[in-house]
CSV table of C-alpha atoms in Angstrom, one decimal:
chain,number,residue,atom,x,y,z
H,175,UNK,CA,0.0,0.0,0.0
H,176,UNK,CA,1.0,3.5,-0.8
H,177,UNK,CA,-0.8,5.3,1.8
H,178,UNK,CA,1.5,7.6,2.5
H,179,UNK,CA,3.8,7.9,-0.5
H,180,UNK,CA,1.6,10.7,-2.5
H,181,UNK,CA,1.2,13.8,-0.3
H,182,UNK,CA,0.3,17.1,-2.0
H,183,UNK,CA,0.9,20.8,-1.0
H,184,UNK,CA,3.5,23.4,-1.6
H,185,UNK,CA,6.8,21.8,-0.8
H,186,UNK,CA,8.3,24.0,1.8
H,187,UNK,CA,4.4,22.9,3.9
H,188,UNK,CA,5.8,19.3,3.1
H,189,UNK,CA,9.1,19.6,4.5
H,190,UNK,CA,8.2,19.4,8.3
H,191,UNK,CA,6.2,16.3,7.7
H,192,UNK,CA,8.2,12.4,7.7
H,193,UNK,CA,5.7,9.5,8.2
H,194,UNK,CA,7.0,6.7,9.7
H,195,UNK,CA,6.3,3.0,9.2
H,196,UNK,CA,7.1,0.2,11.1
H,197,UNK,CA,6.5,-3.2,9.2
H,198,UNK,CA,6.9,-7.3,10.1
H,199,UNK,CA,7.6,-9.0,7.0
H,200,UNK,CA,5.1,-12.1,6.3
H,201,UNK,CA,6.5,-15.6,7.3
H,202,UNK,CA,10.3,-13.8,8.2
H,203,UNK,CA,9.5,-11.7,11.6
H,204,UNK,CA,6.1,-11.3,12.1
H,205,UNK,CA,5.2,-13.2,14.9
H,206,UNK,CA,5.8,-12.5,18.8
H,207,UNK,CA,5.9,-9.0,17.7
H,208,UNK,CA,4.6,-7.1,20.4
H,209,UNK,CA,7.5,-6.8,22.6
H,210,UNK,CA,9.4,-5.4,19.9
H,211,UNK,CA,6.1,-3.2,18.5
H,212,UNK,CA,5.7,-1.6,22.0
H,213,UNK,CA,9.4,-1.0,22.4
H,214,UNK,CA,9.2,0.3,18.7
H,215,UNK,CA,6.0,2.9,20.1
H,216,UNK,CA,8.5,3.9,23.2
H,217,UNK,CA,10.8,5.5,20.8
H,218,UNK,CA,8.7,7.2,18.9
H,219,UNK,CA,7.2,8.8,21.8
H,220,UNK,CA,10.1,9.2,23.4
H,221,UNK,CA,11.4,11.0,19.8
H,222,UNK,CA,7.8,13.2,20.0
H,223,UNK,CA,6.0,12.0,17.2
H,224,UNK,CA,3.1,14.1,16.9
H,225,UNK,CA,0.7,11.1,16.0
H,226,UNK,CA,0.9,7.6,15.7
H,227,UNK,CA,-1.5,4.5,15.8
H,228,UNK,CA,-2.4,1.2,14.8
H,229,UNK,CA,-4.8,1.0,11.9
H,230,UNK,CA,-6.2,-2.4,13.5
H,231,UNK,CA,-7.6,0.1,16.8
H,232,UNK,CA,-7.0,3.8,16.0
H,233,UNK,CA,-4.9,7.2,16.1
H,234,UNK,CA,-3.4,8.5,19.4
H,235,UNK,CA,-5.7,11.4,18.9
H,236,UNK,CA,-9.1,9.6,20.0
H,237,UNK,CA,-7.9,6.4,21.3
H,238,UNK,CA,-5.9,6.4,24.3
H,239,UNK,CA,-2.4,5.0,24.2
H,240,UNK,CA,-2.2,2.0,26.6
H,241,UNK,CA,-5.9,0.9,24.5
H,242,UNK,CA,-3.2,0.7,21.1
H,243,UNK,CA,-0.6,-0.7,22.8
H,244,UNK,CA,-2.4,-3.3,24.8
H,245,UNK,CA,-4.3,-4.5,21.3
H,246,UNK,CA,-1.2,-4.8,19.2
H,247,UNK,CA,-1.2,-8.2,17.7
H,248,UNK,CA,1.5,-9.7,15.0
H,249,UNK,CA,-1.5,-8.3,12.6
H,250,UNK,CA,-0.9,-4.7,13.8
H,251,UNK,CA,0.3,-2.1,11.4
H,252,UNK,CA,2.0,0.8,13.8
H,253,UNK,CA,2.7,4.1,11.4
H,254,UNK,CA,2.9,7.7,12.5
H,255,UNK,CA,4.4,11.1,11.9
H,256,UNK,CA,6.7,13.7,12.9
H,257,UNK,CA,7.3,17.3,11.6
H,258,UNK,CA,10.7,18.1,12.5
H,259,UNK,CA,13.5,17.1,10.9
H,260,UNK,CA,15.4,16.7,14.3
H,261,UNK,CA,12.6,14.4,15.7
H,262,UNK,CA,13.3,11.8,13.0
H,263,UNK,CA,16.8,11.9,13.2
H,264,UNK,CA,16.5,10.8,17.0
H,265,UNK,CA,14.1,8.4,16.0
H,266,UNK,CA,16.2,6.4,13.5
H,267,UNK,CA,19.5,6.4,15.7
H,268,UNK,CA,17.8,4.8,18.6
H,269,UNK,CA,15.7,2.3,16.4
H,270,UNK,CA,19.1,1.6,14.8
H,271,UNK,CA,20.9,1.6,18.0
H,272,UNK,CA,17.9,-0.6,19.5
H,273,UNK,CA,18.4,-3.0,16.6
H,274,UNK,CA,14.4,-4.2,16.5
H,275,UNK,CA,14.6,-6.0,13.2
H,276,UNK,CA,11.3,-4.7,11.6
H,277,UNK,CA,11.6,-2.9,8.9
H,278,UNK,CA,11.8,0.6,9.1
H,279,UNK,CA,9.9,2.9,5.7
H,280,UNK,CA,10.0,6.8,5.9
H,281,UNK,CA,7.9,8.8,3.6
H,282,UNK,CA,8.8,12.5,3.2
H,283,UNK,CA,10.5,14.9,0.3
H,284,UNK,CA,13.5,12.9,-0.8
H,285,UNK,CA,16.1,16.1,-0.6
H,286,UNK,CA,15.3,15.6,3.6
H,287,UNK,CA,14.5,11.9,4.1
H,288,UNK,CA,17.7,11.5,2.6
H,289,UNK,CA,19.9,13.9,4.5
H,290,UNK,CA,17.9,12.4,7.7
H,291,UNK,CA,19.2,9.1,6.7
H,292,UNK,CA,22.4,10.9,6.4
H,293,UNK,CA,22.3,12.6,9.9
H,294,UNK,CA,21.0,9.4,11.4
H,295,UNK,CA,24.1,6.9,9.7
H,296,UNK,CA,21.3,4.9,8.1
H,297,UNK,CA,21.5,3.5,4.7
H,298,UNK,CA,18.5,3.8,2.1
H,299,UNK,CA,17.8,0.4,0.9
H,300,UNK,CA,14.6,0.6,-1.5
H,301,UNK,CA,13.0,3.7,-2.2
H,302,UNK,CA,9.3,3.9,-4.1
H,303,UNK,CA,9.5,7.2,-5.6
H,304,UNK,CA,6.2,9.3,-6.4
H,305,UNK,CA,5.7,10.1,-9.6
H,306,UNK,CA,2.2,12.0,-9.0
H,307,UNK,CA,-1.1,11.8,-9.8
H,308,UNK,CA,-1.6,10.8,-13.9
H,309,UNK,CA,-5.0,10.8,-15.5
H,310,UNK,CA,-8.3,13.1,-15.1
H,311,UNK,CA,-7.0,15.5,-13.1
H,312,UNK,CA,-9.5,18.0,-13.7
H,313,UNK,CA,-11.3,15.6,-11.2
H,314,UNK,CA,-8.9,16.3,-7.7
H,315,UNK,CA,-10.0,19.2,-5.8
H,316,UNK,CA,-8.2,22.5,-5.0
H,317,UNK,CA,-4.9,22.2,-4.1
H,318,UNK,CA,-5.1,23.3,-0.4
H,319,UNK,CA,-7.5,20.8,0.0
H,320,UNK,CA,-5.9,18.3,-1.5
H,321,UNK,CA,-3.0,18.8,0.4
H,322,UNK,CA,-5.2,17.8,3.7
H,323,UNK,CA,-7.3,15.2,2.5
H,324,UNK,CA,-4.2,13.0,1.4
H,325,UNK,CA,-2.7,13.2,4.1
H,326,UNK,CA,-5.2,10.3,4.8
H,327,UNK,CA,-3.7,8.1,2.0
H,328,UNK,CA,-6.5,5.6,2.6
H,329,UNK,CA,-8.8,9.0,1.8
H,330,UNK,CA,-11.0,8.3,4.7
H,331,UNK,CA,-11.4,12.2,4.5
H,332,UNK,CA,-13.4,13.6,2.3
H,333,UNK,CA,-12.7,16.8,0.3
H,334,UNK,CA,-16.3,18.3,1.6
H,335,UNK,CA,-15.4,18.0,5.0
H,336,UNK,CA,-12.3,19.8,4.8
H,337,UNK,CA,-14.0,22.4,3.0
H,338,UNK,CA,-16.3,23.0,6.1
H,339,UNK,CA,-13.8,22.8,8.1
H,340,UNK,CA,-11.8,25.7,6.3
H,341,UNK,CA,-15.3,27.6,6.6
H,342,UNK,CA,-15.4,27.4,9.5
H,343,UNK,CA,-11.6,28.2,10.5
H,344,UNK,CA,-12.6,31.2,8.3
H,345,UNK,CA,-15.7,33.1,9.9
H,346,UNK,CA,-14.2,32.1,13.1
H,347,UNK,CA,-16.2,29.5,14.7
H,348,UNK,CA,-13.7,27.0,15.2
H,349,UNK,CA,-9.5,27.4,15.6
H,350,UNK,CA,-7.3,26.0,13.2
H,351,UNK,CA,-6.2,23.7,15.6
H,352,UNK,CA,-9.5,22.4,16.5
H,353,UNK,CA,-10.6,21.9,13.2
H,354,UNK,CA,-7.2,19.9,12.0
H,355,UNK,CA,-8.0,17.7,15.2
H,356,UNK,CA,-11.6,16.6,13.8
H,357,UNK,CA,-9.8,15.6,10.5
H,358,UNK,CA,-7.1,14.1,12.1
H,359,UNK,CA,-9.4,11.7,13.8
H,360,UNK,CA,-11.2,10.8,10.9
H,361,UNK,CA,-7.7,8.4,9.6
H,362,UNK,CA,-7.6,5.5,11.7
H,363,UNK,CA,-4.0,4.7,11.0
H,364,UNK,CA,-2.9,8.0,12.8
H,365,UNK,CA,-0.5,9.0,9.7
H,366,UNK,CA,-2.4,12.3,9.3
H,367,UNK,CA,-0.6,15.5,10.9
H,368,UNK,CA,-2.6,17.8,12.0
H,369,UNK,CA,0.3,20.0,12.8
H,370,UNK,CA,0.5,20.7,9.3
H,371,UNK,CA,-3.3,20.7,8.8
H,372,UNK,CA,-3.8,23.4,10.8
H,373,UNK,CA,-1.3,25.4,9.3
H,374,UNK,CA,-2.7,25.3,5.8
H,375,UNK,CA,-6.2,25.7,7.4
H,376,UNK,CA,-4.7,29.1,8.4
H,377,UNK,CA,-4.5,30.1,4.7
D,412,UNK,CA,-23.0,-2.2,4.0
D,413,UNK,CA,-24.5,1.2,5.2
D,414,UNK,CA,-27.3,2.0,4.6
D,415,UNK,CA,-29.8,4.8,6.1
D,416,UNK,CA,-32.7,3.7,8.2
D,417,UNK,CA,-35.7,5.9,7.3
D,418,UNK,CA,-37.2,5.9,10.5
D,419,UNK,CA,-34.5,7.5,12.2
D,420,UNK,CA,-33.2,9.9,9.6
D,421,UNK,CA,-34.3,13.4,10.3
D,422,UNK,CA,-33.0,15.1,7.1
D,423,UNK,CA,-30.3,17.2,9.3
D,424,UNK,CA,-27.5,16.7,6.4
D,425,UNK,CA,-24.8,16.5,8.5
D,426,UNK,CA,-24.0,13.0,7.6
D,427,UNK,CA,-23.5,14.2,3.5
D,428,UNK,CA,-19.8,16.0,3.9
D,429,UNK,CA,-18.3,13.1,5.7
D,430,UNK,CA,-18.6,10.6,2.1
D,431,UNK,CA,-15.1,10.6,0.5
D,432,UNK,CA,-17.2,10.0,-3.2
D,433,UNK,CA,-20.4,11.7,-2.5
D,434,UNK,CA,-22.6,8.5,-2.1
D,435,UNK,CA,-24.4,10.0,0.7
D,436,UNK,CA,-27.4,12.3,-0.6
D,437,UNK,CA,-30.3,13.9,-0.3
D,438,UNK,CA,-33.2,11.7,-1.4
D,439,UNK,CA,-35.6,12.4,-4.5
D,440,UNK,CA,-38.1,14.3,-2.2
D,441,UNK,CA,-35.3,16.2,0.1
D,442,UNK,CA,-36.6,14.5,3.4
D,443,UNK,CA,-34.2,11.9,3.9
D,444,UNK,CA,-30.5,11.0,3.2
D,445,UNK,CA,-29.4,8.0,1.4
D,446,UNK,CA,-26.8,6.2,0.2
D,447,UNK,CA,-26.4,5.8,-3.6
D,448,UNK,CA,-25.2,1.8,-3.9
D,449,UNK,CA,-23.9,2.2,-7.5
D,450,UNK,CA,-21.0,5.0,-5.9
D,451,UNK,CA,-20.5,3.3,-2.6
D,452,UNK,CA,-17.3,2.1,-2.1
D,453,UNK,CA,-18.1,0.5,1.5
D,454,UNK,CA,-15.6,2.2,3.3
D,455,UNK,CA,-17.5,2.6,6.0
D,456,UNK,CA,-16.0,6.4,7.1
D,457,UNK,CA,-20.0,7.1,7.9
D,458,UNK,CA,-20.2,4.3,10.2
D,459,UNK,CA,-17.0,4.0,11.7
D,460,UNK,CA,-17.4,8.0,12.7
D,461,UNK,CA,-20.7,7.8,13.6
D,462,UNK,CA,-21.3,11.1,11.1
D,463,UNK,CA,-25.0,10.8,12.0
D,464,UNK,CA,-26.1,12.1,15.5
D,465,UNK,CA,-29.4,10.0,15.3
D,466,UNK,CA,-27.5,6.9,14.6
D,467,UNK,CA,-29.3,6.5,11.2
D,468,UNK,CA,-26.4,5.0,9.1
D,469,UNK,CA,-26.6,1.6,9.9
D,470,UNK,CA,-24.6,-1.7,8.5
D,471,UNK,CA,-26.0,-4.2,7.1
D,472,UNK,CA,-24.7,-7.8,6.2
D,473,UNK,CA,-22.6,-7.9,2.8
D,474,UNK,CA,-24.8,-10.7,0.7
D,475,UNK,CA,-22.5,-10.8,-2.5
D,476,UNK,CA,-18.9,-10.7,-3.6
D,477,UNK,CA,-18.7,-7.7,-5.1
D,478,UNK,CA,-19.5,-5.4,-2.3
D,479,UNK,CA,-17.5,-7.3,-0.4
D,480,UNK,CA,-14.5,-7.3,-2.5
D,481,UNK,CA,-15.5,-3.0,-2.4
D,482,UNK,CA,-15.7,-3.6,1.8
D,483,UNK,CA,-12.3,-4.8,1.8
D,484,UNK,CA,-10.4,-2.6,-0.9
D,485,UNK,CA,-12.0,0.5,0.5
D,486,UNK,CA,-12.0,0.2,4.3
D,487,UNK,CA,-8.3,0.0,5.1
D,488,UNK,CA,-9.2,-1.3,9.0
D,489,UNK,CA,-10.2,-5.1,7.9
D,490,UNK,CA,-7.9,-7.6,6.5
D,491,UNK,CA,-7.3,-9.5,3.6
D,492,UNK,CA,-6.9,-13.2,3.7
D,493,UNK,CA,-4.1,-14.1,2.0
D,494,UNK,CA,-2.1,-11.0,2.0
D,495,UNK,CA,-2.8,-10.6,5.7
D,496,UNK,CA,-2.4,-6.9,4.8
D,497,UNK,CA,-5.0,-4.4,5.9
D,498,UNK,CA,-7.4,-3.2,3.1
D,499,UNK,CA,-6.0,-3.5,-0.7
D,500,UNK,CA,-2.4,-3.2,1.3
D,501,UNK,CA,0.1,-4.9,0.8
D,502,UNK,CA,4.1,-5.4,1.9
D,503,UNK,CA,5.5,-4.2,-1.6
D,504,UNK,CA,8.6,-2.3,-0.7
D,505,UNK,CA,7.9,-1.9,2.7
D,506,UNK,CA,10.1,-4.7,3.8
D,507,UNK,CA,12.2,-5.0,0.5
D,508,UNK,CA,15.3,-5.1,3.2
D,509,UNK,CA,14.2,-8.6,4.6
D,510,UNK,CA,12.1,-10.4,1.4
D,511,UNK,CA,14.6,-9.4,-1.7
D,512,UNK,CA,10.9,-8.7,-3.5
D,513,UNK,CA,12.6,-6.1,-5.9
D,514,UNK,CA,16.1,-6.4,-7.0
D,515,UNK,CA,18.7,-4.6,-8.6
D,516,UNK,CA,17.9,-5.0,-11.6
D,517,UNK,CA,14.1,-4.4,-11.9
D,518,UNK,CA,11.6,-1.9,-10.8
D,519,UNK,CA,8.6,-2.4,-8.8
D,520,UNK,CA,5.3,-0.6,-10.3
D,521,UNK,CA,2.6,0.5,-7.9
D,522,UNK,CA,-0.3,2.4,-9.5
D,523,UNK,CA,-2.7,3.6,-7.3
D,524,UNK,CA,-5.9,3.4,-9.2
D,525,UNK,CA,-8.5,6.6,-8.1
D,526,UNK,CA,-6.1,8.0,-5.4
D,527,UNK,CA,-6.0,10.8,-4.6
D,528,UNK,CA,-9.5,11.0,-3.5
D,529,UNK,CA,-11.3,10.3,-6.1
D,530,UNK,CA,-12.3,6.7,-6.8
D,531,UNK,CA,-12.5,4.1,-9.5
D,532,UNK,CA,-14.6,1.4,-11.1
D,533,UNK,CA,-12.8,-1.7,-11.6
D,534,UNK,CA,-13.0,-1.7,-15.4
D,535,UNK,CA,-10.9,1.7,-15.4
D,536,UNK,CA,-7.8,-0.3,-13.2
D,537,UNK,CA,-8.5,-3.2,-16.4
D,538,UNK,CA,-7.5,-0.9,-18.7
D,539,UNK,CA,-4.5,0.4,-17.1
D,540,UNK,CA,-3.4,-3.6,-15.9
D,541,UNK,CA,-3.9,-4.3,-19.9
D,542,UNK,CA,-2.0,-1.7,-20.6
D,543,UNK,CA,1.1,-2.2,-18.7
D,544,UNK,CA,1.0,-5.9,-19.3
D,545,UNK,CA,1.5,-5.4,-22.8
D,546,UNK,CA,4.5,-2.7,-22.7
D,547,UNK,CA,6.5,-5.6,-20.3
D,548,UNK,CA,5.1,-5.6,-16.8
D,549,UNK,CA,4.7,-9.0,-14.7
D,550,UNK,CA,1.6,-8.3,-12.5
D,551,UNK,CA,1.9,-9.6,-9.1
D,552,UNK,CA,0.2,-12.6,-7.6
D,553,UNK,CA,-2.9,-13.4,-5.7
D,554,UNK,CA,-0.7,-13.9,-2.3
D,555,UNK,CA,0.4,-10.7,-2.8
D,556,UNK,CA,-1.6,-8.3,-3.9
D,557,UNK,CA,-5.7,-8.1,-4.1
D,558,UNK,CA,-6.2,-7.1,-7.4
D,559,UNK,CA,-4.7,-10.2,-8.5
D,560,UNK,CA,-7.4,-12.6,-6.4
D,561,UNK,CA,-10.3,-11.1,-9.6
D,562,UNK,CA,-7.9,-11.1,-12.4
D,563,UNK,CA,-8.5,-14.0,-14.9
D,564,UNK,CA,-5.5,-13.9,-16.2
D,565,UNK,CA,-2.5,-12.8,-14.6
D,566,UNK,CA,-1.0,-12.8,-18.2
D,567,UNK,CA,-3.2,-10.2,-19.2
D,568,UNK,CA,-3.9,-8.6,-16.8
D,569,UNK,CA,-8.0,-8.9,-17.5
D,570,UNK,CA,-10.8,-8.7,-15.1
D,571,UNK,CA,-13.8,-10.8,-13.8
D,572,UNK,CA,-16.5,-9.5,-16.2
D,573,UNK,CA,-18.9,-9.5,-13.3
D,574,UNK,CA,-16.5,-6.8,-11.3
D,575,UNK,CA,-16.1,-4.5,-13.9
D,576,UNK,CA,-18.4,-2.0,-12.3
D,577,UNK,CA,-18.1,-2.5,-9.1
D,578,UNK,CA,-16.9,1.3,-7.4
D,579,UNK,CA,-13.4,1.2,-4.9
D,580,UNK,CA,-12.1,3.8,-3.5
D,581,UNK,CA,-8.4,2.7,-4.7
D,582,UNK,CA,-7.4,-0.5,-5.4
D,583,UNK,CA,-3.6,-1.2,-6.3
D,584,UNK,CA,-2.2,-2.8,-9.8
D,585,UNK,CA,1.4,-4.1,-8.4
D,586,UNK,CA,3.9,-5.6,-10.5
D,587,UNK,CA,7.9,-5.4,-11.5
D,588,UNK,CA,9.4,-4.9,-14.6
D,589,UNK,CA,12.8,-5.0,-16.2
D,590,UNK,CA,15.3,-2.3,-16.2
D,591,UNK,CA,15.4,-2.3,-19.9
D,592,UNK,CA,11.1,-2.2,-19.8
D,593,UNK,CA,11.0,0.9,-17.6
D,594,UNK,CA,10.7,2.9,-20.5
D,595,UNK,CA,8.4,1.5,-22.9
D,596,UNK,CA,6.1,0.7,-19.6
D,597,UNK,CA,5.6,4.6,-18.8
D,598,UNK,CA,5.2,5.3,-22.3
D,599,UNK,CA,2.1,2.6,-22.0
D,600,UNK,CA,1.4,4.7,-19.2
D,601,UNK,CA,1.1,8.4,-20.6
D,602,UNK,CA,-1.5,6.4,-23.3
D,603,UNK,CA,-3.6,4.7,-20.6
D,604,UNK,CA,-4.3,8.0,-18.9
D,605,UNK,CA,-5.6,9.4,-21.8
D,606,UNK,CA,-8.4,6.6,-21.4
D,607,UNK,CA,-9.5,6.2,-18.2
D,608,UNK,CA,-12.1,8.4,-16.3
D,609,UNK,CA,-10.5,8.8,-13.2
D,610,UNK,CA,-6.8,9.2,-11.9
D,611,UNK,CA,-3.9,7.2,-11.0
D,612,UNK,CA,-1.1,7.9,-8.4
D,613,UNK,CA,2.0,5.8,-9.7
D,614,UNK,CA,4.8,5.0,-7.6
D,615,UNK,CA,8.5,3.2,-9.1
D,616,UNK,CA,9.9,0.8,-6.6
D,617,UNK,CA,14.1,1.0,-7.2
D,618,UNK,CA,17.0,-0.1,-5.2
D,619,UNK,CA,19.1,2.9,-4.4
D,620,UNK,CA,22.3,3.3,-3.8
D,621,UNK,CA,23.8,4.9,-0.5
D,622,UNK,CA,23.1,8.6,-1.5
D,623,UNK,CA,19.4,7.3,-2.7
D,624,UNK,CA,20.6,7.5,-6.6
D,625,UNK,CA,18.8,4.9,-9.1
D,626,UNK,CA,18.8,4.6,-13.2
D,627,UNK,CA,15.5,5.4,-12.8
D,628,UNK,CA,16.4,9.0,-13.0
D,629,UNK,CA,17.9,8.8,-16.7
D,630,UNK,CA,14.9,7.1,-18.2
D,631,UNK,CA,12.4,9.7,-16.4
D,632,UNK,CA,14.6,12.7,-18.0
D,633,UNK,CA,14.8,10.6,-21.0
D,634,UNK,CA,11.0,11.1,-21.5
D,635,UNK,CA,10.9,14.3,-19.7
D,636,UNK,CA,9.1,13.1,-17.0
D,637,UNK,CA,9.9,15.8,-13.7
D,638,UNK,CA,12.3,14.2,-11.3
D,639,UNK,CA,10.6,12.7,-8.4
D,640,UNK,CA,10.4,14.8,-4.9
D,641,UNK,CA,8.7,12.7,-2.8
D,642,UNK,CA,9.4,8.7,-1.5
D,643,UNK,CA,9.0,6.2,0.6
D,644,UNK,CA,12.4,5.1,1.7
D,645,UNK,CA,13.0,1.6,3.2
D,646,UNK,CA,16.0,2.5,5.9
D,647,UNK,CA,17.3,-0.8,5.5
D,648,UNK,CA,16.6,-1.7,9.6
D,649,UNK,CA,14.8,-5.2,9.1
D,650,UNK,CA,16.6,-8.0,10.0
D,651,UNK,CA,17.9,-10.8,8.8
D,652,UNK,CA,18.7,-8.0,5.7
D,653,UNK,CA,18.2,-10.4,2.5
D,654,UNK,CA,21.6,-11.1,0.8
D,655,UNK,CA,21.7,-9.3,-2.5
């Protein structure tokens, strides 16, 4: 799945926002994995990552955290995000210091996941790069609302949502904040940063 | 699959904003919501939100395959059997660093058939499958991938007839491809898009070197295609690493 490969937005709102993956490979390390997945959670807590959850129970956001971490199962798929290039960096050197053994995808503009890697003495292995959207594209919605909803890549946001949303952030009934936090809760793997979301619902 | 229960429905609209593909509606007489089945994908964002305050959206049991299949592809929370990947997920590169799936010297192709946002029937994703199938691409197999578990032929990359217009949300067409195919395979590409009523997000799978460089870039510049700017980068942390 590509979920979060193809994020859209003006690049400099793009480049404080690295989603993280953690992954048990089928029939190699996928089983007994909780030990590992809840040490796995600890560091990216620990490294501040904004949101985080398991798409088998739900985001940080609306769920509470011992809930996600007491359900993990070797079915579990743990993902979150950060948006600062520091955070990530802290993040990879103690997963790589920690030595886990489940892989490890970050998804981000390439010119900083790569100096991250960089910074954090990691080597890139296999990269899937984005190529963008191809087709009807007369279709996709306007570009700042775009660059929210796919920051669900499963698109359980809808486009007419965030467009109430940014009403409302506009005649004042409801902060920026507030309103990127009812999105944010709306993706169930907790990839969706609603740091950023607020900031382009600030126009 | 949801479904709006008259009774309870009191026309408030505030369920209608909350449907990625607009299925949720007004009715003929603009008393009640409803769901339009035909543009349903089944991804259950109404009910798994609870978007209506009089609990009117309710679920009901899926009695065929097809709006099953639409469940699973669209709703990313339930598993697929076989993949034992969430939704139409799947491990493609994800943890390239312990299975070897893509090597040197091939490229993985992920298109994302109706992301961003938007949606696709399955005949559209036939098309595109066709397509790349014929300019060199070896689509992926049913223990891998979903799309593959309706496909008659793998070969061809065709479609149960009975699916064709069955609505997802996205649904993946995964496969790898020779270095020497990459070209001739996006070309297929920049044709199919011309044909299809709905969009694609497509996504190269390479090994990199250490500084994240790949051929890729030479073809893509080749057929002045912009140089990529975002990815997914597999950090090479899964162990035991597979041995080039």
């Amino acid at each position: 799945m590509t979920h979060s490969l193809h994020r859209f937005g003006s690049i400099e709102s793009q480049k404080n926002d690295f989603v993280w993956l953690m992954h048990q490979a089928k029939g190699i390390n996928d089983k007994n994995i909780k030990d590992k997945a809840l040490q796995f959670i600890a560091i990216a807590e620990k490294a501040g990552s904004e949101n985080w959850g398991d798409i088998k129970t739900g985001n940080k956001l609306n769920h509470d955290i011992e809930e996600i971490k007491n359900k993990v199962t070797d079915k579990s798929r743990l993902r979150g995000v950060f948006t600062k290039r520091k955070q990530i960096v802290e993040f990879l050197k103690e997963l790589k210091e920690e030595d886990l053994g489940m892989s490890v995808v970050i998804s981000g503009l390439l010119d900083e996941v790569l100096i991250v890697c960089k910074e954090s003495n990691v080597i890139p292995h296999t990269i899937n790069f984005s190529l963008g959207v191809w087709g009807k594209k007369e279709l996709l919605p306007e570009e700042n609302v775009l660059a929210i909803t796919s920051m669900c890549g499963h698109h359980m946001i809808a486009s007419n949502i965030v467009k109430e949303k940014i009403k409302e952030v506009k005649n004042g009934t409801k902060s920026p904040e507030d309103a990127a936090y009812e999105l944010a809760i709306l993706c169930p793997c907790g990839i969706f940063n609603q740091v950023r979301a607020a900031e382009i619902l600030k126009g | 699959m949801p479904v709006v229960n008259k009774e309870l429905c009191t026309g408030c609209w505030s369920c209608i904003p909350y449907c990625p593909v607009s299925a949720l509606k007004k009715n003929k007489d603009e008393t009640r919501a409803c769901i339009d089945q035909d543009i349903c994908t089944k991804c259950n964002v109404c009910i798994r939100n609870k978007v209506c305050p009089f609990e009117a959206i309710e679920e009901q049991p899926y009695d065929d395959f097809q709006s099953e299949f639409q469940h699973v592809m669209s709703d990313p929370t339930v598993t697929v059997a076989g993949t034992d990947d969430p939704g139409r997920g799947t491990e493609e590169m994800k943890t390239n660093d312990v299975t070897g799936r893509f090597k040197k010297n091939e490229f993985g192709i992920c298109i994302d058939m109706g992301r961003p946002g938007i949606g696709c029937k399955l005949r559209e994703a036939e098309k595109v499958a066709m397509a790349v199938v014929k300019a060199g691409v070896k689509l992926e197999r049913p223990e891998k991938t979903p799309l593959a578990k309706i496909m008659t032929d793998l070969k061809t990359g065709k479609l149960r007839d009975d699916l064709l217009d069955a609505n997802v949300l996205s649904i993946i067409i995964e496969g790898k491809c020779s270095i020497e195919n990459i070209a001739d395979v996006l070309k297929a590409l920049k044709k199919a898009e011309k044909q299809i009523d709905t969009v694609f997000c497509l996504g190269i799978v390479a090994r990199v070197d250490e500084k994240g460089d790949t051929p890729l870039y030479n073809t893509l510049k080749k057929l002045n295609i912009p140089k990529p700017f975002r990815g997914k980068v597999n950090v090479g942390l899964g162990r035991p690493l597979v041995e080039d």
